[in-house]
């Protein structure tokens, strides 16, 4: 019994048979993860491009870093319910909202200024656990139409280490290479600018699909249009944080309201390109009202522990084929996991700034 | 040479079904976690239910294994190899169960609604909403995934070692029905 050889003699060919499958799989895995193709656009390279422009700020959002949390509710009026099964759009249902106002850009301590892009992010939470998250900007169109262009534009506008300013030649080269983005750049530069956060209009820019119970789809964009026409507080533009101070004063003075305006794509509108405007005469639906009643610092506030991923959508709303949406969902999750793993920083807008006038003293300690 | 008796048919079906699913999951995982391309959302939407299905199948497989134990390894296999085989199988089971639980747990801690299928079927959170925990679990999901992948490679290498070098019937025992026989 002990005489027969336990292991038969093995040729090199047989050993090759042993290692072929594991090596092939390992190579495939490395390729799938992008490690063999360093020039592929990835979540990391997209965030690296943002960092090249804005610098390193641990614990902060990699974009729209300076902001405050707000809370309130949304109430649908049923006008858009014919186009979408989303329960949030039905008449008379009030759902709680957590939101965030911010300045675009990854610099958490940048000074407020009239022409800087402002944003409103919202999570509308329906009672069944479904959420509708959105990040809206106050520009008419997005400056680019693909994630690669976003990366390249960031990269072109990164500051020169010598001067600390972006190099106009690089930007010129980007523009020359992307003539189709010229119109969008012009619209953004020449947009009308509102006084502050409270009287600003915020737009989805990306397109989405409203989906009926029977599966029928309608391409839309939407905007939050202010109900209050002017801000209560008079902004002192010398103040480093005047936009945020005004917003805080405004919310403390009275609830702020916006109407959700849904724009239905017309026959000639380009759906999947956020750098293109839609026709002026598109059908618009006033779908409900957003009411914001409280403001809190990001330090301990309810908007810090989530990311306003635009692909967190309830049944009845679906992504369009817009490629920017996919990149946003991926990059927001990456930004969210990175910043959540870093030490919580002290934000520019602190709890003592957001405290109501009466209890400012109490919150300072 | 003595030949190992085969695994029962349910064991083999579960093994190969899950082997395919887990490999697909690992590849989808690293691809989607790097991509910003047009299939990102679709892949994440496939990754979740496939992961949860692996969790359910792994529990079923564990029960099946307790009910119909695997055939013994060949007697002449050196003890260190036997221990290595046992330990790696134990670790594979642990990871098959841990990976989906960590995935589900991290989405809970991150405050995401966890869609199971389509847009209307939600999983309940299994952990409290806690961003620090989310960040930690997100890293754990990566580390365990790489550990699982490394182990699967070693496992496949070992299976091929049995098939090509030792030719002791262990590989066949996971593929065919064969009776216990003397060499
Ligand atoms: C490829 C294009 C884009 C990239 C890579 C990108 C990247 C990011 C990142 C990394 C964050 C921080 C997320 C977090 O940590 O939670 C962010 C926030 C934000 N983004 Fe984008 N973004 C893109 C396009 C857009 C577009 C088209 C919009 C507009 C409508 C938009 C609006 C916002 C808003 C409003 C926020 C702030 C959310 C908040 O206050 O928490 N972004 N973006
Ligand atoms: C057997 C089960 C599973 C395996 C083998 C697996 C594998 C992976 C892998 C390899 C990655 C990429 C890690 C990286 O490169 O950083 C990943 C990422 C991820 N997994 Fe899983 N996973 C499993 C189950 C789940 C489940 C059940 C969920 C959710 C319910 C989930 C959610 C995610 C998410 C959200 C990501 C990150 C995507 C991103 O970063 O964009 N996984 N998974
Ligand atoms: C993701 C992939 C895989 C996983 C997670 C996995 C897991 C396992 C586990 C846990 C066992 C122990 C028996 C049981 O309880 O079912 C096992 C046995 C086995 N597997 Fe795999 N397996 C994978 C892929 C493969 C592949 C690709 C092959 C062949 C090329 C293979 C060949 C074998 C063989 C021959 C056995 C029997 C070993 C013995 O007799 O103890 N496996 N596998």
XYZ file of C-alpha atoms and ligand atoms in Angstrom:
677
model
C 0.000 0.000 0.000
C 2.780 2.411 0.855
C 4.732 1.491 -2.275
C 2.881 3.406 -4.974
C 4.065 6.972 -5.616
C 1.791 9.471 -3.868
C 2.465 12.237 -6.336
C 2.918 11.308 -10.000
C 5.807 12.984 -11.846
C 4.812 16.428 -13.111
C 5.957 18.197 -16.274
C 6.425 21.931 -16.683
C 3.322 21.912 -18.853
C 1.239 20.636 -15.957
C 2.560 23.374 -13.690
C 1.605 25.849 -16.375
C -1.897 24.406 -16.161
C -1.940 25.143 -12.434
C -0.974 28.795 -12.666
C -2.703 29.871 -15.888
C -6.200 30.383 -14.533
C -5.193 32.319 -11.384
C -2.869 34.590 -13.363
C -5.462 35.253 -16.057
C -8.043 36.122 -13.407
C -5.611 38.349 -11.526
C -4.800 40.282 -14.705
C -8.487 40.640 -15.539
C -9.169 41.931 -12.036
C -6.398 44.520 -12.259
C -7.728 45.631 -15.628
C -11.322 45.884 -14.352
C -10.163 48.054 -11.453
C -8.319 50.383 -13.838
C -4.868 49.603 -12.448
C -3.476 48.625 -15.857
C -4.851 51.710 -17.604
C -3.577 54.744 -15.682
C -5.138 57.189 -18.125
C -8.664 55.899 -17.702
C -10.943 58.453 -16.070
C -11.783 57.100 -12.614
C -13.437 58.284 -9.406
C -9.958 58.937 -8.082
C -8.727 60.923 -11.067
C -11.911 63.012 -11.052
C -11.465 63.880 -7.369
C -7.745 64.462 -7.952
C -8.640 67.069 -10.564
C -10.886 68.846 -8.036
C -8.098 68.717 -5.479
C -5.630 70.172 -7.960
C -7.871 73.245 -8.172
C -9.027 73.538 -4.574
C -6.265 72.027 -2.459
C -6.489 69.478 0.348
C -9.165 70.069 3.019
C -9.646 66.943 5.126
C -13.154 66.295 6.386
C -14.827 68.628 3.892
C -16.848 67.859 0.794
C -14.545 67.655 -2.231
C -16.737 70.210 -3.981
C -19.260 72.720 -2.622
C -17.233 72.607 0.584
C -18.544 75.789 2.244
C -22.154 75.377 3.298
C -24.880 75.177 5.943
C -27.621 72.672 6.722
C -31.294 73.606 6.472
C -34.485 71.744 7.301
C -38.154 72.087 6.455
C -40.675 70.279 4.319
C -41.948 69.847 0.783
C -45.602 69.704 -0.174
C -46.670 68.483 -3.600
C -49.755 69.951 -5.284
C -50.541 67.079 -7.637
C -49.891 69.044 -10.844
C -47.031 66.742 -11.871
C -48.648 63.573 -10.529
C -50.072 62.816 -13.969
C -46.529 62.387 -15.279
C -44.959 60.516 -12.376
C -45.818 57.825 -9.860
C -43.651 59.564 -7.222
C -45.748 59.842 -4.071
C -43.904 63.048 -3.153
C -45.551 64.826 -6.098
C -49.093 63.951 -4.997
C -51.341 66.611 -3.632
C -51.251 67.570 0.006
C -48.559 65.243 1.265
C -45.982 66.993 3.407
C -42.601 65.269 3.512
C -39.670 66.315 5.713
C -36.641 67.841 3.993
C -32.975 68.025 4.928
C -31.009 70.391 2.726
C -27.812 72.308 2.329
C -26.893 75.663 0.823
C -23.331 75.987 -0.410
C -20.869 77.797 -2.607
C -19.467 75.775 -5.488
C -15.797 74.938 -5.187
C -13.814 72.803 -2.803
C -12.430 75.655 -0.654
C -14.274 75.451 2.681
C -13.170 78.928 3.835
C -13.494 80.893 0.598
C -14.986 84.375 0.892
C -18.533 84.927 -0.318
C -18.771 87.019 -3.474
C -21.658 88.051 -5.735
C -20.691 86.035 -8.812
C -19.701 82.777 -7.118
C -21.959 79.865 -7.987
C -24.430 79.032 -5.205
C -26.185 75.733 -4.674
C -29.149 74.165 -2.934
C -29.105 70.437 -2.147
C -32.190 68.625 -0.892
C -33.326 65.278 0.349
C -37.105 64.855 0.301
C -37.988 61.921 2.518
C -41.228 60.079 1.946
C -42.689 58.080 4.831
C -42.081 54.700 3.140
C -38.286 55.120 3.315
C -37.897 56.349 -0.269
C -35.870 59.505 -0.797
C -35.485 62.025 -3.568
C -32.096 63.671 -3.369
C -30.985 66.483 -5.618
C -28.136 68.951 -5.946
C -29.123 72.151 -7.741
C -26.941 75.029 -8.942
C -27.890 78.643 -9.701
C -26.432 78.657 -13.215
C -28.511 78.296 -16.394
C -26.514 75.390 -17.883
C -23.550 73.224 -16.875
C -20.193 74.233 -18.404
C -19.460 70.724 -19.749
C -21.367 67.737 -21.110
C -19.201 64.740 -20.128
C -17.176 63.644 -17.073
C -14.011 63.728 -19.174
C -14.665 67.357 -20.091
C -15.334 68.126 -16.422
C -11.977 66.597 -15.542
C -10.175 68.419 -18.334
C -11.742 71.772 -17.463
C -10.753 71.378 -13.793
C -7.280 70.359 -14.826
C -6.986 73.344 -17.174
C -8.050 75.755 -14.429
C -5.740 74.401 -11.729
C -3.567 77.093 -10.192
C -0.002 77.443 -11.343
C 2.218 76.689 -8.314
C 4.391 79.721 -9.149
C 1.620 82.321 -9.305
C -1.159 80.649 -7.329
C -3.503 81.610 -10.155
C -4.901 79.562 -13.002
C -3.013 79.858 -16.241
C -5.077 81.742 -18.870
C -3.231 79.949 -21.658
C -4.365 76.556 -20.409
C -7.965 77.732 -20.187
C -7.728 79.193 -23.661
C -6.413 75.897 -24.955
C -9.322 74.071 -23.313
C -11.832 76.464 -24.883
C -10.186 76.181 -28.271
C -10.374 72.414 -28.052
C -14.058 72.454 -27.053
C -15.821 75.002 -29.264
C -19.189 73.334 -28.567
C -18.944 74.513 -24.937
C -18.543 78.158 -25.918
C -22.235 78.914 -25.758
C -22.602 77.403 -22.276
C -19.617 79.381 -20.989
C -21.174 82.569 -22.339
C -24.530 81.859 -20.719
C -22.877 81.226 -17.360
C -20.744 84.373 -17.531
C -23.662 86.584 -18.567
C -26.314 85.106 -16.258
C -28.246 87.448 -14.012
C -27.076 87.155 -10.423
C -29.486 87.382 -7.496
C -28.797 89.158 -4.196
C -28.316 86.097 -2.052
C -29.306 82.513 -1.298
C -32.926 83.342 -0.449
C -33.960 84.961 -3.746
C -31.976 82.641 -5.998
C -33.226 80.064 -8.516
C -31.538 76.662 -8.380
C -31.598 74.257 -11.321
C -31.152 70.517 -11.799
C -29.167 71.174 -15.025
C -29.073 67.438 -15.665
C -32.206 65.887 -17.143
C -34.273 63.139 -15.583
C -37.249 61.007 -16.565
C -40.599 61.143 -14.822
C -42.158 57.697 -14.969
C -45.895 56.997 -14.782
C -47.407 53.908 -13.133
C -47.773 52.404 -16.625
C -44.077 52.943 -17.362
C -44.528 55.890 -19.714
C -41.558 58.265 -19.477
C -41.273 62.040 -19.831
C -37.905 63.823 -19.981
C -37.728 66.794 -17.624
C -35.460 69.228 -15.864
C -36.501 71.131 -12.785
C -35.735 74.236 -10.788
C -36.498 75.660 -7.363
C -37.820 79.169 -7.935
C -37.936 81.521 -4.941
C -41.300 82.708 -3.636
C -39.697 85.613 -1.749
C -38.527 88.123 -4.308
C -35.925 89.989 -2.313
C -33.822 89.094 0.649
C -34.802 90.567 3.990
C -31.327 91.319 5.198
C -29.153 93.874 3.435
C -25.931 92.153 2.451
C -22.667 93.714 3.484
C -20.391 92.455 0.751
C -17.247 93.271 2.730
C -18.131 90.518 5.157
C -16.325 87.261 4.383
C -19.516 85.241 4.985
C -22.203 87.747 4.031
C -24.267 85.378 1.875
C -24.488 82.882 4.693
C -25.197 85.528 7.359
C -28.015 86.891 5.212
C -29.458 83.419 4.729
C -29.315 82.732 8.465
C -31.012 86.070 9.260
C -33.638 85.433 6.574
C -34.559 81.984 7.865
C -34.692 83.235 11.435
C -37.013 86.034 10.322
C -39.509 83.783 8.478
C -39.794 80.496 6.612
C -38.279 80.685 3.120
C -40.162 79.149 0.213
C -39.433 77.916 -3.283
C -41.695 76.471 -5.950
C -40.645 73.286 -7.700
C -40.926 74.096 -11.397
C -40.741 71.065 -13.671
C -39.858 71.776 -17.306
C -41.043 69.174 -19.821
C -38.658 68.580 -22.734
C -39.946 69.861 -26.060
C -39.361 68.224 -29.426
C -36.080 69.997 -30.113
C -34.506 69.878 -26.669
C -31.322 67.864 -26.200
C -32.019 65.582 -23.240
C -28.646 64.103 -22.350
C -26.443 67.180 -22.477
C -26.563 69.563 -19.484
C -24.516 72.201 -21.329
C -27.422 72.926 -23.691
C -30.366 75.162 -22.871
C -33.897 74.034 -23.545
C -36.439 76.040 -25.527
C -38.021 79.080 -23.856
C -41.555 77.917 -24.613
C -41.328 74.473 -23.013
C -44.259 73.467 -20.849
C -43.657 74.243 -17.182
C -45.443 72.634 -14.262
C -45.565 74.136 -10.796
C -45.330 70.855 -8.875
C -45.216 71.889 -5.225
C -43.692 74.107 -2.584
C -40.522 73.794 -0.551
C -40.547 75.494 2.858
C -37.345 75.868 4.855
C -37.726 76.806 8.508
C -34.427 76.145 10.262
C -30.721 76.514 9.621
C -27.839 74.720 11.350
C -24.085 74.573 11.070
C -22.568 71.565 9.323
C -20.924 70.881 12.679
C -23.511 68.549 14.178
C -26.089 69.468 11.506
C -28.222 66.882 9.700
C -26.758 67.442 6.193
C -23.203 66.407 7.051
C -23.776 62.662 7.352
C -25.307 62.219 3.898
C -24.377 62.967 0.333
C -26.875 64.523 -2.063
C -26.382 61.857 -4.699
C -28.595 62.840 -7.657
C -29.286 59.171 -8.428
C -30.998 58.555 -5.095
C -34.469 58.777 -6.630
C -37.916 57.510 -5.634
C -40.033 55.247 -7.844
C -41.541 57.519 -10.495
C -38.284 59.403 -11.165
C -35.393 57.878 -13.125
C -32.045 59.049 -14.490
C -31.821 60.204 -18.100
C -28.926 59.112 -20.291
C -26.965 62.211 -19.231
C -23.413 60.896 -18.570
C -22.718 63.596 -15.940
C -25.313 62.016 -13.630
C -23.422 58.728 -13.464
C -20.136 60.458 -12.698
C -21.807 62.548 -9.998
C -23.273 59.528 -8.239
C -19.898 57.776 -8.220
C -17.846 60.843 -7.236
C -20.266 61.904 -4.464
C -20.051 58.478 -2.850
C -16.271 58.568 -3.040
C -16.138 62.096 -1.615
C -18.606 61.075 1.103
C -16.593 58.048 2.218
C -13.294 59.933 2.157
C -14.510 62.930 4.147
C -16.440 60.759 6.631
C -13.253 58.877 7.453
C -11.326 62.079 8.168
C -11.382 64.046 11.398
C -14.462 66.314 11.616
C -13.228 69.835 10.877
C -14.629 73.125 12.156
C -16.601 74.617 9.253
C -16.587 78.305 8.284
C -20.215 78.621 9.326
C -20.082 77.557 12.953
C -22.960 76.730 15.317
C -22.643 80.150 16.954
C -23.161 81.828 13.553
C -26.300 79.828 12.815
C -27.804 80.199 16.309
C -31.043 82.184 16.515
C -30.457 85.732 17.845
C -31.990 84.822 21.213
C -29.802 81.872 22.042
C -26.545 82.933 20.427
C -24.886 83.188 23.823
C -25.988 79.736 24.877
C -24.591 78.063 21.769
C -21.221 79.750 21.956
C -19.983 77.829 24.969
C -4.014 5.977 -5.622
C -7.138 6.447 -3.553
C -9.873 8.626 -5.015
C -12.001 11.002 -3.038
C -15.732 10.311 -3.111
C -17.726 13.114 -4.705
C -19.533 16.028 -3.168
C -23.311 15.603 -3.165
C -25.135 17.070 -6.140
C -26.632 19.995 -4.162
C -23.153 20.805 -2.813
C -21.720 20.838 -6.308
C -24.540 22.896 -7.783
C -24.212 25.434 -4.974
C -20.429 25.499 -5.319
C -20.375 26.251 -9.033
C -23.335 28.617 -9.005
C -21.790 30.613 -6.189
C -18.298 30.458 -7.686
C -19.655 32.162 -10.815
C -21.680 34.695 -8.833
C -18.819 35.615 -6.497
C -16.313 36.036 -9.313
C -18.791 38.223 -11.207
C -19.378 40.272 -8.046
C -15.679 40.817 -7.475
C -15.165 42.009 -11.035
C -18.267 44.207 -11.052
C -17.148 45.583 -7.677
C -13.685 46.777 -8.638
C -14.912 48.025 -11.986
C -17.795 50.092 -10.614
C -15.769 51.435 -7.685
C -13.315 52.951 -10.160
C -15.597 53.951 -13.020
C -17.434 57.210 -13.601
C -18.833 55.850 -16.866
C -22.340 55.357 -18.258
C -22.947 51.971 -16.586
C -22.140 53.004 -13.029
C -25.687 53.147 -11.692
C -26.751 49.976 -13.519
C -23.792 48.039 -12.100
C -24.414 49.232 -8.551
C -28.078 48.286 -9.004
C -26.978 44.770 -10.052
C -24.303 44.500 -7.352
C -26.794 44.894 -4.496
C -29.295 42.106 -5.287
C -26.540 39.758 -6.464
C -24.724 40.321 -3.168
C -27.859 39.693 -1.142
C -28.527 36.525 -3.188
C -24.999 35.346 -2.320
C -25.774 35.916 1.353
C -28.936 33.807 1.118
C -27.190 31.049 -0.858
C -24.206 31.017 1.529
C -26.518 30.400 4.482
C -28.300 27.661 2.526
C -24.934 26.172 1.619
C -23.780 26.197 5.219
C -26.931 24.321 6.250
C -26.442 21.879 3.375
C -22.857 21.256 4.411
C -23.861 20.447 7.967
C -26.485 18.032 6.622
C -24.286 16.346 3.998
C -20.630 16.626 5.046
C -17.969 16.789 2.316
C -16.060 13.644 1.321
C -12.774 13.214 3.191
C -9.613 14.505 1.561
C -7.214 11.834 0.224
C -5.464 10.088 3.104
C -2.005 10.595 1.649
C -2.386 14.385 1.494
C 0.212 15.908 3.861
C -1.351 17.195 7.116
C -0.293 20.775 6.446
C -2.167 20.707 3.138
C -5.218 19.242 4.853
C -5.163 21.981 7.460
C -4.627 24.580 4.748
C -7.592 23.227 2.791
C -9.858 23.204 5.858
C -8.781 26.664 7.015
C -9.183 28.228 3.577
C -12.661 26.714 3.162
C -13.651 28.079 6.555
C -12.367 31.515 5.574
C -14.183 31.336 2.221
C -17.443 30.646 4.051
C -16.777 33.486 6.488
C -16.148 35.916 3.614
C -19.130 34.753 1.551
C -21.301 35.730 4.516
C -19.334 38.771 5.690
C -19.027 40.535 2.311
C -22.757 41.059 1.698
C -23.374 41.881 5.368
C -20.661 44.549 5.270
C -22.095 45.884 1.984
C -25.594 46.082 3.445
C -24.312 47.460 6.749
C -22.223 50.187 5.136
C -25.138 51.445 3.032
C -27.190 51.544 6.248
C -24.511 53.495 8.112
C -24.146 55.852 5.135
C -27.816 56.798 5.317
C -28.557 55.565 1.788
C -31.937 54.065 0.997
C -30.960 50.483 0.072
C -32.762 49.456 -3.081
C -32.948 45.714 -3.540
C -34.668 45.455 -6.886
C -35.880 48.205 -9.212
C -36.753 51.438 -7.469
C -39.519 50.222 -5.224
C -38.109 47.324 -3.185
C -36.177 48.595 -0.177
C -34.076 46.701 2.350
C -34.288 47.917 5.945
C -31.104 49.361 7.463
C -29.207 46.882 9.664
C -26.955 49.464 11.323
C -27.551 52.985 12.676
C -26.858 55.979 10.430
C -23.289 56.907 11.390
C -20.877 58.487 8.880
C -17.714 57.378 10.714
C -18.967 53.812 10.680
C -19.874 54.194 6.981
C -16.359 55.297 6.077
C -14.852 52.466 8.074
C -17.115 49.790 6.624
C -16.540 51.107 3.105
C -12.808 50.426 3.602
C -13.538 47.058 5.212
C -15.630 46.129 2.156
C -12.580 46.804 -0.046
C -10.081 45.001 2.181
C -12.287 41.927 2.565
C -13.001 41.908 -1.174
C -9.288 41.801 -1.934
C -8.758 39.119 0.691
C -11.603 37.088 -0.832
C -10.191 37.499 -4.317
C -6.700 36.450 -3.186
C -8.145 33.435 -1.446
C -10.201 32.465 -4.496
C -7.052 32.612 -6.647
C -5.172 30.416 -4.199
C -8.190 28.088 -4.056
C -8.295 27.753 -7.831
C -4.522 27.206 -7.872
C -4.955 24.477 -5.273
C -7.789 22.870 -7.262
C -5.557 22.840 -10.345
C -2.695 21.478 -8.277
C -4.934 18.571 -7.296
C -6.069 18.122 -10.887
C -2.773 18.487 -12.755
C -0.051 17.596 -10.293
C -1.407 15.280 -7.622
C -4.156 13.860 -9.852
C -5.851 12.602 -6.712
C -9.489 13.035 -7.726
C -10.142 16.064 -5.519
C -10.926 18.291 -8.503
C -13.196 15.602 -9.966
C -14.963 15.293 -6.627
C -16.345 18.792 -7.131
C -17.248 18.152 -10.766
C -18.567 14.610 -11.294
C -20.447 11.986 -9.382
C -17.881 9.343 -8.586
C -17.973 6.439 -6.214
C -15.379 5.980 -3.517
C -12.793 3.678 -5.090
C -9.337 2.343 -4.482
C -6.597 3.358 -6.878
C -18.972 65.443 -13.427
C -19.482 66.439 -12.853
C -19.495 66.689 -11.363
C -18.638 66.272 -10.390
C -17.395 65.398 -10.554
C -19.115 66.787 -9.129
C -18.507 66.580 -7.914
C -19.033 66.911 -6.694
C -18.563 66.450 -5.413
C -17.374 65.518 -5.214
C -19.355 66.997 -4.462
C -19.255 66.754 -2.955
C -20.178 65.597 -2.559
C -20.146 65.212 -1.099
O -19.057 65.091 -0.499
O -21.237 64.966 -0.521
C -20.327 67.804 -5.133
C -21.323 68.524 -4.516
C -22.327 69.177 -5.199
N -22.559 69.194 -6.550
Fe -21.419 68.362 -7.937
N -20.250 67.521 -9.349
C -20.517 67.486 -10.712
C -21.586 68.058 -11.363
C -22.594 68.744 -10.766
C -23.763 69.261 -11.427
C -24.134 69.102 -12.906
C -24.503 69.871 -10.477
C -25.832 70.547 -10.664
C -26.735 70.851 -10.768
C -23.820 69.723 -9.205
C -24.268 70.205 -7.994
C -23.693 69.930 -6.791
C -24.212 70.416 -5.547
C -25.451 71.273 -5.364
C -23.347 69.945 -4.551
C -23.443 70.234 -3.079
C -24.187 69.196 -2.367
C -24.193 69.549 -0.911
O -24.487 70.707 -0.562
O -23.894 68.646 -0.132
N -22.669 69.038 -9.416
N -20.122 67.735 -6.501
C -20.535 38.646 -1.951
C -20.860 39.819 -1.874
C -20.094 41.021 -2.351
C -18.889 41.106 -2.977
C -17.960 39.991 -3.389
C -18.640 42.507 -3.196
C -17.506 43.004 -3.803
C -17.218 44.341 -3.965
C -16.011 44.863 -4.505
C -14.838 44.033 -5.020
C -16.094 46.211 -4.482
C -15.042 47.207 -4.936
C -14.220 47.603 -3.773
C -13.198 48.648 -4.108
O -12.507 48.500 -5.115
O -13.100 49.620 -3.348
C -17.386 46.558 -3.946
C -17.862 47.846 -3.786
C -19.129 48.143 -3.342
N -20.076 47.230 -2.887
Fe -19.873 45.252 -2.779
N -19.679 43.246 -2.707
C -20.606 42.373 -2.179
C -21.826 42.671 -1.612
C -22.369 43.946 -1.566
C -23.687 44.269 -1.083
C -24.711 43.266 -0.548
C -23.823 45.628 -1.196
C -24.989 46.534 -0.854
C -26.121 46.243 -0.416
C -22.600 46.150 -1.762
C -22.365 47.467 -2.033
C -21.194 47.959 -2.558
C -20.975 49.359 -2.804
C -21.972 50.497 -2.571
C -19.680 49.479 -3.290
C -18.969 50.789 -3.658
C -19.222 51.282 -5.030
C -18.404 52.544 -5.297
O -17.438 52.807 -4.604
O -18.747 53.283 -6.230
N -21.731 45.100 -1.969
N -18.058 45.388 -3.634
C -15.469 32.289 -6.078
C -15.099 31.188 -6.196
C -15.097 29.965 -5.287
C -15.460 29.835 -3.967
C -15.976 30.909 -3.032
C -15.242 28.453 -3.610
C -15.491 27.916 -2.352
C -15.286 26.602 -2.007
C -15.550 26.024 -0.723
C -16.076 26.803 0.480
C -15.236 24.714 -0.773
C -15.374 23.708 0.366
C -16.483 22.754 0.065
C -17.853 23.319 0.328
O -18.217 23.462 1.499
O -18.570 23.622 -0.627
C -14.765 24.452 -2.095
C -14.329 23.230 -2.539
C -13.758 23.020 -3.768
N -13.618 23.946 -4.793
Fe -14.180 25.821 -4.747
N -14.758 27.783 -4.699
C -14.646 28.677 -5.733
C -14.199 28.440 -7.010
C -13.666 27.250 -7.431
C -13.093 26.989 -8.725
C -13.038 28.031 -9.867
C -12.658 25.714 -8.707
C -11.959 24.926 -9.778
C -11.275 25.336 -10.688
C -12.938 25.152 -7.430
C -12.657 23.863 -7.036
C -12.977 23.310 -5.845
C -12.705 21.950 -5.484
C -11.990 20.940 -6.344
C -13.191 21.751 -4.190
C -13.122 20.472 -3.360
C -12.057 20.575 -2.344
C -12.177 19.457 -1.324
O -12.393 18.297 -1.706
O -12.043 19.751 -0.134
N -13.555 26.106 -6.666
N -14.789 25.624 -2.835
